[in-house]
Amino acid sequence: MSAILSADDLNDFISPGVACIKPVETLPLSKPEESSNPYEVTNEDKLPAEKAPPAQISLTDCLACSGCVTSAEAVLVSLQSHSEVLNTLDSKPSLNLSHRWHPPTGDVPDYLPGGSPGGRQIGTKADEGVVFVASISPQVRASLAATYNVSNVEAGWMVDQLLGGPQGLASGGKYGNKFTWIVDTNAMRETSLVLGADEVMESLQLTDTSESLSEQEALSAQPKKPILSSVCPGWICYAEKTHPHVLPHLSRLKSPQALTGTLLKTVLSDRLRIQPEQIWHVAIMPCFDKKLEASREELTDVYWRSSSTRDPKPPVRDVDCVITARELLMLADTRGISFPALPRKPLPLSSSIPFPDPILSSFLFPDMSFNPPSKKKGSRSSRFQQPPAAGTSGGYLHHILVSQQALYPESVLQTTRGRNADIIEYTLERDNATLFKAARYYGFRNIQNLVRKLKPARKSRFLEPRREGGAKQASNVNSARLDYAYVEVMACPGGCTNGGGQIKVEDIDAETKSVLGQKEWLAKVDEAYFSMEEEKAEEAEAEEAEPKAEQQQQRDPPFSDQINGISPTHVRAVLAHWVGLVGIPLKLLVRTGYRVVVSEVGKGPAGQTDRVSELAGRIGGGW
């Protein structure tokens, strides 16, 4: 378990279930009080109150029943920490990637290990180096920006300097390794938004036939209405363990973290002609549950590699390790690096290795394309900034609403707040007719109410008809279940900026802590998440980014179909290019699956030790 992972930090994990019980034999026995007179008789009403020690449930007790936290989960989480990042960086040298520019375009780099055309052959056993890549979520950058009172883009530059700069991790360690590419997950979030809107459109046009499908067929078919978002791993873990009836409703799309991992592993292994295990990918996320997502068996190379290239080797994860914002700071402290002292400027393009595909490079790094170093100094700007109405969890519901509203230009969006700020209903209306209805449910208390509405009505065991009131109540439940077309579900109250791995108000200096409470601190992080680039960052962009107008127009052609600042045509073109590049069907690259997890509560302790060892040894693990 991570050194900073404590019970107080796990507010984004599910709470113990009702069936969570601690074995009686493990509880401390209370010692009877000794009496000086062995013949003394005490009335029942005069018995002293027994001071029983409080019952404590340790992680070992949780592993004994697998009711809430499975044995595989605890082991897999413990293997992902800042220490694991440092150990991996010191385990093997980086694969030496040298490039040379090819005339006449100067756009396509040729990668050769050893730095010369006569070097070693790529993909052989002689190439034991590793390509280190990283991805970071915008919520983490917002947490760092609020902590150090810098802009969002400056926080991103500081992370780049730590992971890939000369004053960062490369300044120490056995091999002086650094991360070659640092990807913003916002790029694949845009892909997820476009695919999510398409998935909802397909569900609206298809007839619901899930009732006639088997359980396994329902889990692999098109999700049934209402579609529930699947980017929150805490929510997925909860659904798989406790409410299998909602699994057919879950979106089949991978999260931005998983999509980024799949793209990096598929493209880099193909373009560099190396094995997927030679690419080590760390993701920096706001949530501890993202560690469990990275460990899912469905998110390994087994599910996207062709059967002809599969071998009996253990599966390789698309995301090898996940650390949180606080663990990122511990990563710097362990190497003796002062994170706030890192340069607040972008890495020079002259010291960076271009991504091995120009089209994907312009998509992942909008301002760090394959322009020659002499033409462009290099910088990184933020992508399209979503409005506060999109929320702090990626804006999946917001993009779907905007996409639907684009289909009905004269429609009006009505917003209704639920019993608290984490429940909001959205209705798209035109001429007093409801065209589309969706909702947002954040926090497990609200999620429990949602899954109750989706629970199938229990059939009566009696032959006589129910009372009129009972029949009316059942009808209301069914109508509520079918009312929404899409629901954005997140485990953390307030959204992803409030993830358990984010920097908390208790972690900052005493002066700021005395002024801000947790609610005010979260508002500051949200403000950093939504903030645009500050004037200083804009001036740096204007000075450093000087692409020629003709080259920029050829590289990024204009798209007139932008929705919410994102062009579906552009995104689909990038996806088609990805598919053509690696030769893998799009369905295998962007979709995932779910499974019903059967609790072992009350089934006895037989074979638990062997089972824990077996699950801990599997790299995929599952939930």
mmCIF file with all atom_site columns, N, CA, C and O in Angstrom, residues 212 263 267 343 363 537:
data_model
loop_
_atom_site.group_PDB
_atom_site.id
_atom_site.type_symbol
_atom_site.label_atom_id
_atom_site.label_alt_id
_atom_site.label_comp_id
_atom_site.label_asym_id
_atom_site.label_entity_id
_atom_site.label_seq_id
_atom_site.pdbx_PDB_ins_code
_atom_site.Cartn_x
_atom_site.Cartn_y
_atom_site.Cartn_z
_atom_site.occupancy
_atom_site.B_iso_or_equiv
_atom_site.pdbx_formal_charge
_atom_site.auth_seq_id
_atom_site.auth_comp_id
_atom_site.auth_asym_id
_atom_site.auth_atom_id
_atom_site.pdbx_PDB_model_num
ATOM 1  N N  . SER A 1 212 ? -34.208 -10.213 -23.940 1.00 0.00 ? 212 SER A N  1
ATOM 2  C CA . SER A 1 212 ? -34.134 -11.560 -24.507 1.00 0.00 ? 212 SER A CA 1
ATOM 3  C C  . SER A 1 212 ? -32.709 -12.096 -24.569 1.00 0.00 ? 212 SER A C  1
ATOM 4  O O  . SER A 1 212 ? -32.499 -13.231 -24.993 1.00 0.00 ? 212 SER A O  1
ATOM 5  N N  . LEU A 1 263 ? -3.469  3.682   -26.926 1.00 0.00 ? 263 LEU A N  1
ATOM 6  C CA . LEU A 1 263 ? -2.860  4.356   -28.071 1.00 0.00 ? 263 LEU A CA 1
ATOM 7  C C  . LEU A 1 263 ? -1.340  4.339   -27.975 1.00 0.00 ? 263 LEU A C  1
ATOM 8  O O  . LEU A 1 263 ? -0.638  4.052   -28.956 1.00 0.00 ? 263 LEU A O  1
ATOM 9  N N  . VAL A 1 267 ? 0.680   2.207   -30.835 1.00 0.00 ? 267 VAL A N  1
ATOM 10 C CA . VAL A 1 267 ? 1.404   3.007   -31.823 1.00 0.00 ? 267 VAL A CA 1
ATOM 11 C C  . VAL A 1 267 ? 2.907   2.902   -31.638 1.00 0.00 ? 267 VAL A C  1
ATOM 12 O O  . VAL A 1 267 ? 3.658   2.680   -32.596 1.00 0.00 ? 267 VAL A O  1
ATOM 13 N N  . PRO A 1 343 ? 11.537  24.941  -13.075 1.00 0.00 ? 343 PRO A N  1
ATOM 14 C CA . PRO A 1 343 ? 11.248  26.029  -14.024 1.00 0.00 ? 343 PRO A CA 1
ATOM 15 C C  . PRO A 1 343 ? 9.795   26.004  -14.485 1.00 0.00 ? 343 PRO A C  1
ATOM 16 O O  . PRO A 1 343 ? 9.250   24.949  -14.802 1.00 0.00 ? 343 PRO A O  1
ATOM 17 N N  . PHE A 1 363 ? -2.245  15.732  -32.857 1.00 0.00 ? 363 PHE A N  1
ATOM 18 C CA . PHE A 1 363 ? -3.450  15.550  -32.047 1.00 0.00 ? 363 PHE A CA 1
ATOM 19 C C  . PHE A 1 363 ? -3.099  15.492  -30.560 1.00 0.00 ? 363 PHE A C  1
ATOM 20 O O  . PHE A 1 363 ? -3.784  16.107  -29.731 1.00 0.00 ? 363 PHE A O  1
ATOM 21 N N  . ALA A 1 537 ? 1.381   33.224  -19.558 1.00 0.00 ? 537 ALA A N  1
ATOM 22 C CA . ALA A 1 537 ? 1.440   32.052  -20.423 1.00 0.00 ? 537 ALA A CA 1
ATOM 23 C C  . ALA A 1 537 ? 1.109   32.415  -21.866 1.00 0.00 ? 537 ALA A C  1
ATOM 24 O O  . ALA A 1 537 ? 1.702   31.899  -22.803 1.00 0.00 ? 537 ALA A O  1
#
